[in-house]
Short mmCIF file of C-alpha atoms and ligand atoms in Angstrom, two decimals:
data_model
loop_
_atom_site.label_atom_id
_atom_site.label_comp_id
_atom_site.label_asym_id
_atom_site.label_seq_id
_atom_site.Cartn_x
_atom_site.Cartn_y
_atom_site.Cartn_z
CA MET A 1 -44.01 12.88 12.89
CA MET A 2 -45.00 11.67 9.33
CA ALA A 3 -47.02 14.21 7.02
CA ASP A 4 -49.60 13.71 4.58
CA GLY A 5 -50.35 10.01 4.93
CA ALA A 6 -46.95 8.83 4.26
CA THR A 7 -46.46 5.02 5.72
CA HIS A 8 -43.83 3.75 7.88
CA ASP A 9 -43.10 0.28 9.34
CA TYR A 10 -44.02 -0.23 13.08
CA LEU A 11 -42.70 -3.29 15.05
CA TRP A 12 -45.24 -4.54 17.05
CA THR A 13 -43.21 -6.48 20.19
CA GLY A 14 -46.25 -6.94 22.44
CA ARG A 15 -47.81 -10.47 22.58
CA SER A 16 -48.00 -12.53 19.72
CA GLY A 17 -45.47 -10.51 18.43
CA PRO A 18 -42.80 -9.49 16.94
CA PHE A 19 -44.87 -8.32 13.80
CA THR A 20 -44.28 -5.12 11.35
CA ILE A 21 -47.58 -3.36 10.60
CA LEU A 22 -47.65 0.20 8.42
CA LEU A 23 -48.60 3.51 10.17
CA ASN A 24 -49.52 6.65 9.14
CA ASP A 25 -50.27 9.73 10.83
CA GLN A 26 -54.15 9.38 9.76
CA VAL A 27 -54.33 6.32 11.91
CA PHE A 28 -54.15 5.43 15.69
CA ALA A 29 -50.38 3.99 16.83
CA PRO A 30 -50.57 1.35 19.32
CA THR A 31 -50.04 2.40 22.71
CA HIS A 32 -49.69 0.68 26.24
CA THR A 33 -52.96 0.34 26.16
CA SER A 34 -53.09 -1.79 23.15
CA ARG A 35 -50.28 -3.71 24.73
CA GLU A 36 -52.37 -4.30 28.02
CA VAL A 37 -55.35 -4.90 26.26
CA ALA A 38 -53.37 -7.48 24.15
CA GLU A 39 -51.87 -8.86 27.57
CA GLY A 40 -55.49 -9.88 28.71
CA ILE A 41 -57.40 -11.07 26.22
CA THR A 42 -58.31 -14.80 25.94
CA VAL A 43 -58.88 -16.02 22.52
CA HIS A 44 -59.65 -20.12 22.04
CA PRO A 45 -58.72 -21.58 18.37
CA GLY A 46 -61.68 -21.11 16.50
CA ASP A 47 -63.22 -17.96 18.12
CA THR A 48 -65.18 -15.51 16.24
CA VAL A 49 -63.74 -11.99 17.47
CA ILE A 50 -65.09 -8.31 16.71
CA ASP A 51 -62.40 -5.57 17.42
CA VAL A 52 -64.20 -2.13 17.68
CA GLY A 53 -62.30 0.97 17.06
CA SER A 54 -59.60 -1.59 15.43
CA GLY A 55 -57.10 1.29 14.17
CA SER A 56 -54.44 -0.18 12.30
CA GLY A 57 -55.61 -3.55 13.18
CA VAL A 58 -52.98 -4.71 15.56
CA LEU A 59 -55.52 -5.94 18.22
CA SER A 60 -57.16 -8.25 15.48
CA PHE A 61 -53.93 -9.29 14.52
CA VAL A 62 -53.03 -10.20 17.80
CA ALA A 63 -56.48 -11.99 18.29
CA ALA A 64 -55.77 -13.84 14.73
CA LYS A 65 -52.26 -15.05 15.90
CA LEU A 66 -53.97 -16.43 19.10
CA GLY A 67 -56.18 -18.86 16.78
CA ALA A 68 -58.83 -17.08 15.96
CA ARG A 69 -61.01 -18.55 13.32
CA LYS A 70 -62.56 -15.42 11.84
CA VAL A 71 -61.88 -11.42 13.36
CA PHE A 72 -63.62 -8.30 12.22
CA GLY A 73 -62.36 -4.92 12.64
CA GLY A 74 -64.44 -2.31 12.72
CA GLU A 75 -64.12 1.72 12.47
CA VAL A 76 -65.32 4.78 11.73
CA ASN A 77 -62.27 6.43 10.73
CA PRO A 78 -61.83 5.23 6.86
CA ALA A 79 -57.97 5.74 6.74
CA SER A 80 -57.83 3.38 9.43
CA VAL A 81 -59.70 0.81 7.51
CA GLU A 82 -57.68 1.37 4.45
CA LEU A 83 -54.35 0.87 6.29
CA ALA A 84 -55.56 -1.98 8.44
CA ARG A 85 -56.65 -4.00 5.20
CA ARG A 86 -53.12 -3.12 3.63
CA ASN A 87 -51.82 -4.70 7.02
CA ALA A 88 -54.28 -7.73 7.01
CA GLU A 89 -52.33 -8.31 3.67
CA LEU A 90 -48.92 -7.98 4.60
CA LEU A 91 -49.31 -10.20 7.37
CA GLY A 92 -51.03 -12.85 5.17
CA LEU A 93 -54.10 -12.40 7.30
CA GLN A 94 -56.41 -11.52 4.79
CA ASP A 95 -58.55 -14.83 4.84
CA VAL A 96 -58.80 -14.62 8.78
CA VAL A 97 -59.09 -10.56 9.40
CA GLU A 98 -61.59 -8.49 7.59
CA PHE A 99 -61.85 -4.70 8.45
CA ARG A 100 -65.41 -2.69 8.11
CA LEU A 101 -66.06 1.02 8.15
CA GLY A 102 -68.86 2.49 10.31
CA SER A 103 -69.62 3.18 13.92
CA LEU A 104 -69.20 0.77 16.69
CA PHE A 105 -71.41 -2.53 15.86
CA GLU A 106 -73.02 -1.25 12.86
CA PRO A 107 -70.97 -2.45 10.26
CA PHE A 108 -71.28 -6.08 11.72
CA GLY A 109 -74.98 -6.87 11.27
CA ASP A 110 -76.26 -10.05 13.31
CA VAL A 111 -72.68 -11.34 13.91
CA ARG A 112 -72.27 -12.90 17.28
CA ALA A 113 -68.77 -13.17 18.80
CA ASP A 114 -66.96 -15.27 21.29
CA VAL A 115 -64.96 -12.13 21.86
CA VAL A 116 -65.20 -8.60 21.52
CA ILE A 117 -62.55 -6.22 21.96
CA GLY A 118 -63.70 -3.29 23.02
CA ASP A 119 -60.61 -0.56 22.58
CA VAL A 120 -62.87 2.48 21.28
CA SER A 121 -61.64 5.97 21.75
CA GLY A 122 -61.65 6.96 26.02
CA ILE A 123 -60.16 10.11 26.37
CA PRO A 124 -62.39 13.35 26.47
CA ASP A 125 -62.47 15.52 23.51
CA GLU A 126 -60.46 18.22 24.99
CA ILE A 127 -57.57 16.27 26.22
CA ALA A 128 -57.47 13.99 22.89
CA SER A 129 -57.08 17.31 20.97
CA ILE A 130 -54.09 18.44 23.01
CA SER A 131 -52.39 14.91 23.11
CA GLY A 132 -52.99 14.57 19.03
CA TRP A 133 -53.55 10.80 19.57
CA PHE A 134 -56.46 10.64 17.51
CA PRO A 135 -56.32 11.32 13.90
CA GLY A 136 -59.39 12.71 12.41
CA GLY A 137 -60.52 13.71 16.00
CA PHE A 138 -62.50 10.52 16.61
CA SER A 139 -62.16 10.98 20.17
CA GLY A 140 -64.14 9.67 23.44
CA GLY A 141 -67.05 12.26 23.66
CA PRO A 142 -66.71 15.28 26.27
CA THR A 143 -66.05 12.95 29.22
CA GLY A 144 -64.57 10.08 27.17
CA ALA A 145 -67.06 7.91 28.78
CA GLU A 146 -69.72 8.28 26.12
CA VAL A 147 -68.08 6.05 23.49
CA PRO A 148 -67.18 3.41 25.33
CA MET A 149 -70.62 3.38 27.12
CA ALA A 150 -72.47 3.45 23.61
CA MET A 151 -69.93 0.46 22.95
CA LEU A 152 -71.39 -1.29 25.65
CA GLU A 153 -75.02 -0.63 25.19
CA SER A 154 -74.99 -2.43 22.12
CA SER A 155 -72.59 -4.97 22.77
CA ARG A 156 -74.83 -7.54 24.47
CA SER A 157 -76.58 -8.27 21.50
CA HIS A 158 -72.97 -9.19 19.45
CA LEU A 159 -71.70 -11.24 22.22
CA ALA A 160 -72.34 -15.40 21.91
CA PRO A 161 -73.51 -16.98 25.22
CA GLY A 162 -70.68 -16.98 27.38
CA GLY A 163 -68.73 -14.58 25.10
CA ARG A 164 -66.08 -12.13 26.34
CA LEU A 165 -65.60 -8.58 26.30
CA TYR A 166 -62.48 -7.18 26.86
CA LEU A 167 -62.71 -3.31 27.95
CA PRO A 168 -59.92 -0.66 28.86
CA THR A 169 -60.75 2.00 31.40
CA ALA A 170 -58.65 4.96 32.29
CA SER A 171 -58.81 7.85 35.35
CA ILE A 172 -58.43 10.25 32.50
CA GLN A 173 -61.92 9.64 31.70
CA ASP A 174 -65.05 9.86 33.58
CA GLU A 175 -64.07 6.11 34.44
CA ASN A 176 -66.99 5.22 36.99
CA ALA A 177 -69.67 6.31 34.45
CA VAL A 178 -68.39 3.45 31.94
CA LEU A 179 -68.08 0.86 34.60
CA ARG A 180 -71.71 1.89 36.21
CA THR A 181 -72.83 1.24 32.49
CA ALA A 182 -71.09 -2.20 32.37
CA ARG A 183 -72.41 -3.54 35.95
CA ARG A 184 -76.08 -2.23 34.76
CA ILE A 185 -75.78 -4.30 31.47
CA PHE A 186 -74.08 -7.27 32.78
CA GLY A 187 -74.30 -7.40 36.22
CA GLU A 188 -71.22 -6.78 38.86
CA GLY A 189 -70.33 -10.33 38.98
CA ARG A 190 -69.99 -10.62 35.56
CA ILE A 191 -67.01 -8.07 35.70
CA ARG A 192 -63.20 -9.05 36.65
CA GLN A 193 -60.32 -6.91 36.77
CA LEU A 194 -57.43 -8.38 34.97
CA ARG A 195 -54.67 -5.81 34.66
CA GLU A 196 -53.90 -2.03 36.06
CA ARG A 197 -51.29 0.21 35.54
CA LEU A 198 -49.71 3.87 35.89
CA MET A 199 -49.14 5.53 33.02
CA PRO A 200 -47.16 9.11 33.04
CA LEU A 201 -49.45 11.77 31.66
CA PRO A 202 -47.33 13.98 29.16
CA GLY A 203 -46.47 17.31 30.05
CA LYS A 204 -48.38 19.17 27.32
CA ILE A 205 -51.54 17.65 28.63
CA SER A 206 -50.99 17.98 32.60
CA GLU A 207 -49.71 21.62 32.50
CA SER A 208 -53.01 22.29 30.16
CA THR A 209 -55.65 24.09 31.92
CA VAL A 210 -58.25 21.62 30.33
CA ALA A 211 -56.32 18.88 32.46
CA ARG A 212 -56.69 21.02 35.73
CA ARG A 213 -60.32 21.67 35.14
CA LEU A 214 -61.19 18.15 34.75
CA MET A 215 -58.88 17.53 37.58
CA ASP A 216 -60.56 19.94 40.08
CA SER A 217 -64.17 18.94 38.93
CA GLY A 218 -63.22 15.27 40.46
CA MET A 219 -64.02 13.68 37.26
CA VAL A 220 -60.57 12.46 36.11
CA ARG A 221 -58.25 11.28 38.86
CA LEU A 222 -54.33 11.89 38.66
CA ILE A 223 -51.60 10.83 40.90
CA ARG A 224 -48.91 12.90 41.67
CA ARG A 225 -45.48 11.55 41.64
CA GLY A 226 -42.61 14.30 42.16
CA SER A 227 -43.42 16.49 39.26
CA ARG A 228 -45.09 14.08 37.52
CA LEU A 229 -48.83 13.61 37.27
CA LEU A 230 -49.66 9.49 36.36
CA TRP A 231 -53.13 7.88 35.37
CA GLU A 232 -54.52 4.55 35.75
CA LEU A 233 -55.26 2.38 33.13
CA ARG A 234 -57.02 -0.79 33.82
CA VAL A 235 -58.33 -3.55 31.90
CA TRP A 236 -61.73 -5.66 32.36
CA GLU A 237 -62.86 -8.59 31.26
CA ILE A 238 -66.70 -8.79 31.10
CA THR A 239 -68.69 -12.40 30.56
CA ALA A 240 -72.16 -12.65 28.69
CA PRO A 241 -74.48 -15.02 30.55
CA PRO A 242 -74.51 -18.43 29.18
CA ALA A 243 -77.30 -19.39 26.63
C1 SAM B 1 -57.79 4.03 21.33
S1 SAM B 1 -57.71 3.68 19.65
C2 SAM B 1 -57.24 2.13 19.60
C3 SAM B 1 -56.64 1.43 18.22
C4 SAM B 1 -56.45 -0.22 18.33
N1 SAM B 1 -57.58 -1.07 18.75
C5 SAM B 1 -54.96 -0.11 18.71
O1 SAM B 1 -54.91 -0.43 20.04
O2 SAM B 1 -54.04 0.51 18.23
C6 SAM B 1 -59.32 3.96 19.56
C7 SAM B 1 -60.02 3.66 17.89
O3 SAM B 1 -61.45 4.07 17.91
C8 SAM B 1 -61.96 4.59 16.76
N2 SAM B 1 -63.10 5.01 17.09
C9 SAM B 1 -63.61 6.13 17.93
N3 SAM B 1 -65.04 6.36 17.84
C10 SAM B 1 -65.55 4.84 17.27
C11 SAM B 1 -66.51 4.24 16.79
N4 SAM B 1 -67.81 5.29 17.20
N5 SAM B 1 -66.56 3.36 16.04
C12 SAM B 1 -65.55 2.49 15.98
N6 SAM B 1 -64.44 3.34 15.98
C13 SAM B 1 -64.31 3.89 16.80
C14 SAM B 1 -60.73 5.53 16.95
O4 SAM B 1 -60.70 6.06 15.37
C15 SAM B 1 -59.36 5.17 17.22
O5 SAM B 1 -58.85 4.38 16.40
#
């Protein structure tokens, strides 16, 4: 683990890769979820894309390499915005990809996008603090649903007619609450599951009293395989109504 914000190279080998970006310990490091979202997104040449919770910028760069005309990345973590801007320059994408500081859609004014990548934090705060996955503590709220639900609430006014929103959900958050919100805002028929994957839960989380309590409450759903606990990751495509 790097200390005090020192940067190191990270080779992205997911969709549109390989390409190298910089990471440091103040910025969310791309995960299997990033890879699954990247696999799921459809970006047409010329599209405008908003990437909410852009972290290192990795999914913004994937969208740019898929042909987006303009990509706006947004982050509450100032260290992410700073590093993502450096990454855009390193990749020669600074004219296409622009990173802005602020919560959810706040930094995007009246921008309407053909594609919204809604990969904001969705892990319950108590689990996130054990995991160390969220530098700066910018995790998903008490149940891990609060930040994605707030993102969904304001997404509609930032999607162009017929635009597509990509949303990862997980069985280690209150996934039903996130999906209920998506259905209420967009309607059941506009939500399509694209991908599903089982992920191992790191031992330090599965052995924690926090995880046990959330499991016992029925809020998170984990699958036991021998001595391991697995969680389910899903990626959804939500299509906004036509004009
Ligand atoms: C799961 S990470 C994904 C980062 C990036 N998309 C990736 O794949 O590596 C979620 C990101 O959302 C950011 N975040 C959390 N709350 C936010 C909010 N209210 N507005 C914008 N970004 C937020 C976190 O700082 C974190 O970098």
